[in-house]
CSV table of C-alpha atoms and ligand atoms in Angstrom, one decimal:
chain,number,residue,atom,x,y,z
A,24,MET,CA,59.7,264.9,253.7
A,25,ALA,CA,62.4,262.2,253.5
A,26,GLU,CA,63.4,261.3,250.0
A,27,GLN,CA,62.8,257.7,249.0
A,28,LEU,CA,66.0,255.9,247.8
A,29,LEU,CA,65.0,252.2,247.6
A,30,ASN,CA,61.6,250.8,247.4
A,31,VAL,CA,60.9,247.0,247.4
A,32,GLN,CA,57.4,245.8,246.8
A,33,ASN,CA,56.1,242.3,247.4
A,34,LEU,CA,59.4,240.7,246.3
A,35,VAL,CA,59.1,237.0,245.6
A,36,VAL,CA,62.5,235.3,244.8
A,37,SER,CA,63.6,231.8,244.0
A,38,VAL,CA,67.0,230.2,243.1
A,39,ALA,CA,67.4,230.7,239.3
A,40,ASP,CA,67.7,227.0,238.4
A,41,GLU,CA,65.4,225.5,241.0
A,42,ASP,CA,61.8,225.9,242.0
A,43,LYS,CA,62.7,226.6,245.7
A,44,GLU,CA,61.1,229.9,246.7
A,45,ILE,CA,63.3,231.8,249.3
A,46,LEU,CA,61.6,235.2,249.7
A,47,HIS,CA,57.8,235.2,249.8
A,48,GLY,CA,56.8,238.8,249.4
A,49,VAL,CA,59.3,241.2,251.0
A,50,ASN,CA,58.5,245.0,251.3
A,51,LEU,CA,61.2,247.5,252.2
A,52,THR,CA,61.5,251.2,252.0
A,53,ILE,CA,64.8,253.1,252.6
A,54,ASN,CA,65.1,256.8,252.5
A,55,ARG,CA,68.2,258.7,251.5
A,56,GLY,CA,70.9,258.5,254.2
A,57,GLU,CA,69.1,256.1,256.5
A,58,THR,CA,70.6,253.2,258.3
A,59,HIS,CA,68.7,249.9,258.4
A,60,VAL,CA,69.6,246.7,260.1
A,61,LEU,CA,68.5,243.4,258.7
A,62,MET,CA,68.5,240.5,261.2
A,63,GLY,CA,67.3,236.9,261.1
A,64,PRO,CA,68.4,233.4,261.8
A,65,ASN,CA,70.7,231.5,259.5
A,66,GLY,CA,69.0,230.5,256.2
A,67,ALA,CA,66.3,233.2,256.6
A,68,GLY,CA,67.1,234.7,253.2
A,69,LYS,CA,69.1,237.8,254.2
A,70,SER,CA,72.0,237.2,251.7
A,71,THR,CA,69.4,236.3,249.1
A,72,LEU,CA,67.7,239.6,249.6
A,73,GLY,CA,71.0,241.6,249.4
A,74,SER,CA,72.1,239.7,246.3
A,75,THR,CA,68.8,240.0,244.5
A,76,LEU,CA,68.7,243.8,245.1
A,77,MET,CA,72.1,243.9,243.5
A,78,GLY,CA,71.0,242.0,240.4
A,79,ASP,CA,72.7,238.7,241.1
A,80,PRO,CA,71.7,236.3,238.3
A,81,ARG,CA,71.7,233.3,240.7
A,82,TYR,CA,68.3,234.5,241.8
A,83,LYS,CA,65.0,234.8,239.9
A,84,ILE,CA,62.4,237.5,240.7
A,85,ASN,CA,59.0,235.8,240.3
A,86,ASP,CA,56.9,238.8,241.5
A,87,GLY,CA,57.3,242.3,242.8
A,88,LYS,CA,59.2,245.4,242.0
A,89,ILE,CA,62.5,247.0,243.0
A,90,SER,CA,62.9,250.8,242.5
A,91,PHE,CA,66.1,252.7,243.2
A,92,GLU,CA,66.4,256.4,242.9
A,93,GLY,CA,63.0,256.5,241.3
A,94,GLN,CA,64.0,254.0,238.6
A,95,ASP,CA,62.6,250.5,238.1
A,96,ILE,CA,65.7,248.3,238.5
A,97,THR,CA,63.9,244.9,238.8
A,98,GLU,CA,65.3,243.7,235.5
A,99,LEU,CA,68.6,245.5,235.5
A,100,SER,CA,72.0,243.7,235.5
A,101,ALA,CA,74.4,243.9,238.5
A,102,ASP,CA,76.7,246.1,236.5
A,103,LYS,CA,74.0,248.7,235.7
A,104,ILE,CA,72.8,248.6,239.3
A,105,SER,CA,76.2,249.3,240.7
A,106,LYS,CA,76.6,252.2,238.3
A,107,LEU,CA,73.4,253.7,239.7
A,108,GLY,CA,75.1,253.8,243.1
A,109,MET,CA,74.4,250.6,244.9
A,110,PHE,CA,77.2,248.7,246.6
A,111,ILE,CA,77.3,245.3,248.3
A,112,SER,CA,80.1,243.9,250.4
A,113,PHE,CA,80.0,240.1,250.1
A,114,GLN,CA,80.7,237.3,252.6
A,115,ASN,CA,83.3,236.0,250.1
A,116,PRO,CA,84.8,238.6,247.8
A,117,VAL,CA,86.5,237.5,244.5
A,118,GLU,CA,90.2,237.4,243.9
A,119,ILE,CA,91.6,239.0,240.7
A,120,PRO,CA,95.2,238.0,240.0
A,121,GLY,CA,97.0,240.6,237.8
A,122,ILE,CA,94.9,243.6,239.0
A,123,THR,CA,96.0,245.6,241.9
A,124,LEU,CA,93.6,246.9,244.5
A,125,SER,CA,94.5,250.4,243.5
A,126,ASN,CA,93.8,249.8,239.8
A,127,PHE,CA,90.6,247.9,240.6
A,128,ILE,CA,89.2,250.8,242.6
A,129,ARG,CA,90.2,253.4,240.0
A,130,THR,CA,88.6,251.5,237.2
A,131,SER,CA,85.5,250.9,239.3
A,132,ILE,CA,85.2,254.7,239.9
A,133,GLU,CA,85.7,255.4,236.2
A,134,ASN,CA,83.1,252.9,235.2
A,135,LYS,CA,80.7,254.3,237.6
A,136,THR,CA,81.1,258.0,236.7
A,137,GLY,CA,82.0,257.5,233.1
A,138,GLU,CA,84.9,260.0,233.6
A,139,HIS,CA,88.6,259.7,233.6
A,140,ILE,CA,90.3,260.5,237.0
A,141,ARG,CA,93.8,261.8,237.0
A,142,LEU,CA,96.2,259.4,238.6
A,143,TRP,CA,97.6,262.0,240.9
A,144,ASP,CA,94.1,263.0,242.2
A,145,PHE,CA,93.2,259.4,242.7
A,146,LYS,CA,96.3,258.5,244.6
A,147,LYS,CA,95.9,261.5,246.9
A,148,GLU,CA,92.4,260.5,247.9
A,149,LEU,CA,93.3,256.8,248.1
A,150,THR,CA,96.2,257.6,250.5
A,151,LYS,CA,94.0,259.8,252.6
A,152,THR,CA,91.3,257.2,252.9
A,153,MET,CA,93.8,254.4,253.7
A,154,GLU,CA,95.1,256.6,256.5
A,155,ILE,CA,91.6,257.1,257.9
A,156,LEU,CA,91.2,253.3,257.9
A,157,ASN,CA,94.6,252.7,259.4
A,158,MET,CA,95.6,250.6,256.4
A,159,ASP,CA,99.2,250.0,255.3
A,160,PRO,CA,99.6,251.8,252.0
A,161,SER,CA,101.4,248.8,250.5
A,162,TYR,CA,98.0,247.0,250.3
A,163,ALA,CA,97.0,249.2,247.4
A,164,ASP,CA,99.7,247.6,245.2
A,165,ARG,CA,98.8,244.1,245.9
A,166,ASP,CA,96.7,242.0,243.5
A,167,LEU,CA,93.0,242.2,244.5
A,168,ASN,CA,92.3,239.8,247.4
A,169,VAL,CA,95.0,237.4,246.2
A,170,GLY,CA,96.5,235.9,249.4
A,171,PHE,CA,94.6,238.4,251.5
A,172,SER,CA,93.5,237.2,254.9
A,173,GLY,CA,89.7,237.4,255.7
A,174,GLY,CA,90.4,240.6,257.6
A,175,GLU,CA,92.4,242.1,254.8
A,176,LYS,CA,89.7,241.3,252.3
A,177,LYS,CA,87.2,243.2,254.4
A,178,LYS,CA,89.4,246.2,254.8
A,179,ALA,CA,89.8,246.2,251.0
A,180,GLU,CA,86.1,246.3,250.6
A,181,ILE,CA,85.6,249.1,253.1
A,182,LEU,CA,88.2,251.0,251.2
A,183,GLN,CA,86.2,250.5,248.0
A,184,LEU,CA,83.1,251.6,249.8
A,185,LEU,CA,84.7,254.9,250.9
A,186,MET,CA,86.2,255.5,247.5
A,187,LEU,CA,83.2,254.6,245.4
A,188,LYS,CA,80.7,256.6,247.6
A,189,PRO,CA,77.6,254.7,246.7
A,190,SER,CA,74.2,256.2,247.8
A,191,LEU,CA,73.3,252.8,249.2
A,192,ALA,CA,75.6,250.2,250.7
A,193,ILE,CA,74.6,246.7,251.7
A,194,LEU,CA,77.1,245.1,254.2
A,195,ASP,CA,76.4,241.3,254.4
A,196,GLU,CA,78.0,239.9,257.6
A,197,THR,CA,81.0,241.9,256.9
A,198,ASP,CA,82.2,241.2,260.4
A,199,SER,CA,81.8,237.4,260.6
A,200,GLY,CA,85.0,235.5,261.5
A,201,LEU,CA,87.1,238.7,261.6
A,202,ASP,CA,89.7,239.6,264.2
A,203,VAL,CA,89.3,242.6,266.5
A,204,ASP,CA,91.5,244.7,264.3
A,205,ALA,CA,89.5,244.1,261.2
A,206,VAL,CA,86.2,244.7,263.0
A,207,ARG,CA,87.6,248.0,264.2
A,208,THR,CA,88.4,249.0,260.6
A,209,VAL,CA,85.0,247.9,259.4
A,210,SER,CA,83.2,249.9,262.1
A,211,LYS,CA,85.4,252.9,261.6
A,212,GLY,CA,84.8,252.7,257.8
A,213,VAL,CA,81.1,252.5,258.3
A,214,GLU,CA,81.1,255.5,260.5
A,215,GLU,CA,83.2,257.4,258.0
A,216,TYR,CA,80.8,256.3,255.2
A,217,LYS,CA,77.8,257.8,257.1
A,218,LYS,CA,79.7,260.9,258.0
A,219,SER,CA,81.5,261.9,254.8
A,220,VAL,CA,79.4,260.2,252.1
A,221,GLY,CA,76.1,260.4,253.9
A,222,GLY,CA,74.9,257.3,252.1
A,223,ALA,CA,72.2,254.9,253.2
A,224,LEU,CA,73.1,251.5,254.7
A,225,ILE,CA,71.6,248.1,255.0
A,226,VAL,CA,73.7,246.2,257.5
A,227,ILE,CA,73.3,242.5,258.0
A,228,THR,CA,75.2,241.7,261.2
A,229,HIS,CA,75.3,240.3,264.7
A,230,SER,CA,78.3,242.4,265.7
A,231,THR,CA,77.5,244.6,268.7
A,232,ARG,CA,80.6,246.6,268.0
A,233,ILE,CA,79.4,247.6,264.5
A,234,LEU,CA,75.9,248.1,265.6
A,235,GLU,CA,77.0,250.4,268.5
A,236,ALA,CA,78.8,252.5,265.9
A,237,LEU,CA,75.5,253.2,264.1
A,238,ASP,CA,72.5,255.4,264.5
A,239,ILE,CA,69.8,252.9,263.5
A,240,ASP,CA,66.7,254.3,261.8
A,241,GLN,CA,64.9,251.0,261.4
A,242,THR,CA,65.4,247.3,262.1
A,243,HIS,CA,63.8,244.5,260.0
A,244,VAL,CA,63.6,240.9,261.2
A,245,LEU,CA,63.5,238.3,258.4
A,246,VAL,CA,62.4,234.7,259.2
A,247,SER,CA,61.9,232.0,256.6
A,248,GLY,CA,61.7,234.5,253.8
A,249,ASN,CA,59.2,236.9,255.4
A,250,ILE,CA,59.8,240.1,257.3
A,251,VAL,CA,58.0,239.3,260.6
A,252,ALA,CA,58.9,242.4,262.7
A,253,GLU,CA,60.1,246.0,262.2
A,254,GLY,CA,61.0,248.7,264.5
A,255,ASP,CA,63.8,250.9,265.9
A,256,GLY,CA,67.2,249.9,267.3
A,257,SER,CA,65.7,248.4,270.4
A,258,ILE,CA,64.8,245.2,268.4
A,259,VAL,CA,68.6,244.7,268.0
A,260,ASP,CA,69.1,244.8,271.7
A,261,ASP,CA,66.2,242.5,272.3
A,262,ILE,CA,67.5,239.9,269.7
A,263,ASN,CA,71.1,240.1,271.1
A,264,GLU,CA,69.7,239.3,274.5
A,265,ASN,CA,66.9,236.9,273.8
A,266,GLY,CA,67.6,235.4,270.4
A,267,PHE,CA,65.1,234.9,267.6
A,268,GLU,CA,62.7,232.5,269.4
A,269,LYS,CA,59.8,234.9,269.8
A,270,TYR,CA,60.0,236.0,266.2
A,271,ILE,CA,60.1,232.4,264.9
A,272,ASN,CA,57.2,231.2,267.0
A,273,GLN,CA,54.8,234.1,266.4
B,111,ADP,P1,70.9,233.9,255.3
B,111,ADP,O1,71.8,234.9,254.6
B,111,ADP,O2,69.7,234.6,256.0
B,111,ADP,O3,71.6,233.0,256.2
B,111,ADP,P2,70.5,232.8,252.6
B,111,ADP,O4,69.9,234.0,251.8
B,111,ADP,O5,71.9,232.6,252.4
B,111,ADP,O6,70.2,233.0,254.1
B,111,ADP,O7,69.7,231.5,252.3
B,111,ADP,C1,68.3,231.3,252.4
B,111,ADP,C2,67.9,229.9,251.9
B,111,ADP,O8,68.1,229.9,250.5
B,111,ADP,C3,68.8,228.8,252.5
B,111,ADP,O9,67.9,227.7,252.7
B,111,ADP,C4,69.8,228.6,251.4
B,111,ADP,O10,70.3,227.3,251.5
B,111,ADP,C5,69.0,228.8,250.2
B,111,ADP,N1,69.8,229.3,249.1
B,111,ADP,C6,70.4,230.6,249.0
B,111,ADP,N2,71.1,230.7,247.9
B,111,ADP,C7,71.0,229.5,247.2
B,111,ADP,C8,71.6,229.1,246.0
B,111,ADP,N3,72.3,229.9,245.2
B,111,ADP,N4,71.3,227.8,245.6
B,111,ADP,C9,70.5,227.0,246.4
B,111,ADP,N5,70.0,227.4,247.6
B,111,ADP,C10,70.2,228.7,248.0
B,112,MG,MG1,73.8,235.2,254.7
């Protein structure tokens, strides 16, 4: 039987300092290694769901339960959740002047595993991974995201994904506004993540290029804070052809 990785039960979420409820009772189960697609019109609550799963303090959980790797993580901080092996790629990643991309990734891995990695071993793997992604090695020595273009930020995040090897990755519109070259890197990176890390994935995207690179296990359609439809990859094709209308009006 498939091994459960993430289980979300009746998740009710509002913005921390407001009463506005955004998610009205979301249920979601993801087994180890599965690929899930989350679709929905703008403002449906997709990013809120991703951020809440990762322990983002901007959101308040009013009801429900989140379990990851069999552990109740509903009350855990973002830092603890990422140590357990969950990763999110944001729409707008942070810039950290004074810390190179390379050092940032090495420190993140050490924080996650609690073990020191020898610089030599780290550099070897970093170089190999950057080659797979067709990334110029000089990126690694630049300060994290400082002066990076949108495409370069995404490439840097995909590099982090492959180096950190989380058991669950959430990619939130990692492709929006990217040039062809960056979308290619993202879809290559996602394929590599599935192949070499074997991790589970929740992808929030409209990009046919990225979706075509994936073997989709399940698709979820979120409308106004409720999951209104679930099924296989054919839902993706249907939405790309006909839009969300029938899901909104049901
Ligand atoms: P999606 O990612 O599906 O486009 P979001 O999760 O970003 O949707 O937003 C869902 C709804 O919640 C929107 O109406 C949005 O304005 C609101 N919302 C999300 N985050 C916040 C926040 N931090 N403060 C206020 N409103 C928010
Ligand atoms: Mg969003």
